[in-house]
């Protein structure tokens, strides 16, 4: 339904936006440093689910409400920021429980994969960068004369999700590889886990303090 010209133009726009690290990327990095590769990859999956939920919301009109209402936008933003801070605090509190042996242990036993995916989905769905991009940019690439506008938006929304899958996975694998190097020492691993927690706290505070002021 969507023309190839629109697909390519939206893909180029999506790539430009996604390559600039935002809350989702920094969240994946923080989780990789705090918990390792498996948690990072589950977080990537969750982020994609949350991001596509934004696409669906915009496609069926809910995104317009979030974009036009400063109160709703602020509420969504603060909810995501508070959850980031909570996860960061938890990672920092438990940093001393990390051991080098945990790198090889099945992380699903320590933290459920479904819970991790849901964490990522919540952050992805409340990402202010994603809300603004999908609500303000996505509708511009829809051909209204062709009809079935919601389906066109959902089709276009698969493009940034696919790009995000590749880039976020690379970020997560890179950060988890660095964590594995630190795992040669329990003390260093504890420090990098704490750094990951502090990064998430800082990210949450930054998300809460920036954005729309209207």
C-alpha positions as MATLAB code, in Angstrom:
seq = 'XXXXXXXXXXXXXXXXXXXXXXXXXXXXXXXXXXXXXXXXXXXXXXXXXXXXXXXXXXXXXXXXXXXXXXXXXXXXXXXXXXXXXXXXXXXXXXXXXXXXXXXXXXXXXXXXXXXXXXXXXXXXXXXXXXXXXXXXXXXXXXXXXXXXXXXXXXXXXXXXXXXXXXXXXXXXXXXXXXXXXXXXXXXXXXXXXXXXXXXXXXXXXXXXXXXXXX';
ca = [
       0.000    0.000    0.000;
       2.889    2.341    0.736;
       4.916    3.495   -2.261;
       8.569    2.497   -2.562;
       9.509    6.176   -2.613;
       7.819    6.743    0.748;
       9.376    3.603    2.201;
      12.888    4.660    1.204;
      12.412    8.235    2.387;
      11.048    7.116    5.737;
      13.835    4.548    6.086;
      16.442    7.288    5.563;
      14.717    9.538    8.090;
      14.440    6.675   10.597;
      18.112    5.803   10.246;
      19.153    9.399   10.919;
      17.052    9.494   14.081;
      17.977    6.025   15.359;
      21.759    6.320   14.943;
      21.701    9.145   17.501;
      21.629    7.284   20.851;
      18.483    8.039   22.811;
      16.848    6.674   25.978;
      16.267    3.206   24.525;
      19.889    2.753   23.411;
      21.297    4.065   26.674;
      18.901    1.825   28.573;
      20.117   -1.232   26.657;
      23.727   -0.285   27.398;
      22.970    0.210   31.074;
      21.244   -3.162   31.296;
      24.112   -4.857   29.463;
      26.635   -3.433   31.903;
      24.520   -4.237   34.938;
      23.208   -7.690   33.979;
      24.985   -9.035   30.896;
      24.277  -10.092   27.317;
      21.100  -12.133   27.789;
      19.380   -9.347   29.687;
      20.569   -6.816   27.101;
      19.110   -8.820   24.215;
      15.824   -9.370   26.054;
      15.745   -5.629   26.699;
      16.249   -4.955   22.978;
      13.268   -7.186   22.210;
      11.168   -5.387   24.799;
      12.157   -1.991   23.445;
      11.030   -3.025   19.980;
       7.687   -4.231   21.324;
       7.202   -0.935   23.151;
       8.244    1.088   20.100;
       5.793   -0.719   17.858;
       3.082   -0.155   20.454;
       3.704    3.550   19.876;
       3.285    2.989   16.133;
      -0.060    1.293   16.725;
      -1.147    4.099   19.059;
      -0.315    6.724   16.444;
      -1.929    4.706   13.660;
      -5.230    4.508   15.508;
      -5.269    8.106   16.735;
      -3.972    7.842   20.297;
      -0.623    9.328   19.320;
      -2.301   12.590   18.343;
      -3.617   12.980   21.882;
      -0.181   12.427   23.382;
       1.444   14.842   20.940;
      -1.125   17.652   21.250;
      -1.669   17.423   25.017;
       1.280   18.674   27.052;
      -0.213   17.125   30.201;
      -0.517   13.653   28.687;
       2.942   13.870   27.129;
       4.469   14.944   30.451;
       2.679   12.160   32.311;
       3.963    9.510   29.909;
       7.474   10.958   30.013;
       7.614   11.090   33.822;
       6.288    7.529   34.111;
       9.092    6.274   31.896;
      11.681    8.374   33.715;
      10.561    7.095   37.126;
      10.791    3.497   35.962;
      14.298    4.050   34.607;
      15.383    5.471   37.955;
      13.804    2.526   39.796;
      15.622   -0.020   37.634;
      18.881    1.887   38.047;
      18.530    1.970   41.818;
      17.865   -1.761   41.887;
      20.938   -2.487   39.755;
      23.121   -0.257   41.942;
      21.825   -1.760   45.187;
      22.619   -5.298   44.061;
      25.961   -4.535   42.407;
      27.939   -6.309   45.159;
      26.002   -9.524   44.572;
      27.492   -9.820   41.091;
      30.202  -12.431   40.598;
      32.364  -13.399   37.663;
      30.659  -16.808   37.633;
      27.347  -15.084   36.896;
      28.578  -14.321   33.376;
      28.359  -18.002   32.496;
      25.302  -18.810   34.609;
      21.891  -18.853   32.884;
      20.680  -15.327   33.584;
      17.098  -16.458   33.135;
      17.436  -18.153   36.513;
      18.371  -14.892   38.130;
      15.916  -12.659   36.314;
      13.026  -13.889   34.224;
      13.327  -13.154   30.527;
       9.637  -12.202   30.325;
      10.084   -9.646   33.113;
      13.099   -8.216   31.303;
      11.171   -7.961   28.029;
       8.322   -6.193   29.829;
      10.797   -3.768   31.413;
      12.152   -2.929   27.964;
       8.660   -2.619   26.499;
       7.634   -0.086   29.143;
      10.724    2.017   28.518;
      10.243    1.781   24.743;
       6.573    2.766   24.945;
       7.304    5.801   27.160;
      10.369    6.967   25.232;
       9.798   10.708   24.503;
      12.033   10.504   21.427;
       9.879    7.712   20.025;
       6.619    9.469   20.879;
       7.620   12.644   19.076;
       9.074   10.797   16.067;
       6.096    8.545   15.472;
       3.470   11.191   16.221;
       5.075   14.016   14.224;
       7.096   12.324   11.467;
       5.342    9.052   10.639;
       2.041   10.603    9.413;
       3.942   12.743    6.886;
       4.870    9.662    4.829;
       1.338    8.308    4.502;
      -0.578    8.566    1.213;
      -4.027    9.621    2.415;
      -5.548    9.325   -1.047;
      -4.811    5.591   -1.036;
      -6.941    5.009    2.061;
      -6.324    2.526    4.894;
      -4.151    5.095    6.662;
      -3.724    3.078    9.912;
      -2.439    0.074    7.971;
      -0.019    2.261    6.038;
       1.353    3.646    9.302;
       1.726    0.176   10.762;
       3.562   -0.942    7.632;
       5.903    2.053    7.755;
       6.450    1.511   11.475;
       8.132   -1.812   10.779;
      11.070    0.052    9.209;
      12.410    1.831   12.330;
      11.693   -1.315   14.339;
      13.905   -3.342   11.988;
      16.645   -0.716   12.056;
      16.423   -0.527   15.836;
      16.710   -4.296   16.101;
      20.069   -4.199   14.335;
      21.555   -1.113   15.988;
      20.313   -1.818   19.527;
      21.572   -5.413   19.320;
      25.017   -4.166   18.310;
      25.036   -1.705   21.206;
      23.962   -4.409   23.633;
      26.516   -6.940   22.426;
      29.294   -4.366   22.543;
      28.450   -3.298   26.092;
      28.068   -6.887   27.306;
      31.458   -7.764   25.764;
      33.042   -4.982   27.783;
      31.300   -6.320   30.875;
      32.713   -9.789   30.208;
      36.210   -8.314   30.233;
      35.561   -6.709   33.599;
      34.252  -10.057   34.863;
      37.817  -11.280   35.306;
      37.585   -9.572   38.678;
      34.551   -9.683   40.982;
      35.454   -6.245   42.243;
      35.631   -4.763   38.763;
      32.388   -6.516   37.824;
      30.702   -4.987   40.851;
      31.932   -1.571   39.792;
      30.722   -1.905   36.209;
      27.346   -3.168   37.446;
      27.107   -0.135   39.674;
      28.089    2.082   36.751;
      25.289    0.575   34.695;
      22.833    1.306   37.490;
      24.049    4.897   37.819;
      23.776    5.306   34.048;
      20.114    4.273   34.160;
      19.439    6.628   37.085;
      21.107    9.478   35.217;
      19.135    8.636   32.089;
      15.858    8.683   34.015;
      16.660   12.092   35.512;
      17.653   13.436   32.074;
      14.446   12.166   30.458;
      12.379   13.793   33.222;
      14.200   17.125   32.914;
      14.158   17.482   29.135;
      11.516   17.670   26.441;
       8.498   19.839   25.833;
       7.974   22.867   28.010;
       4.595   23.972   26.551;
];
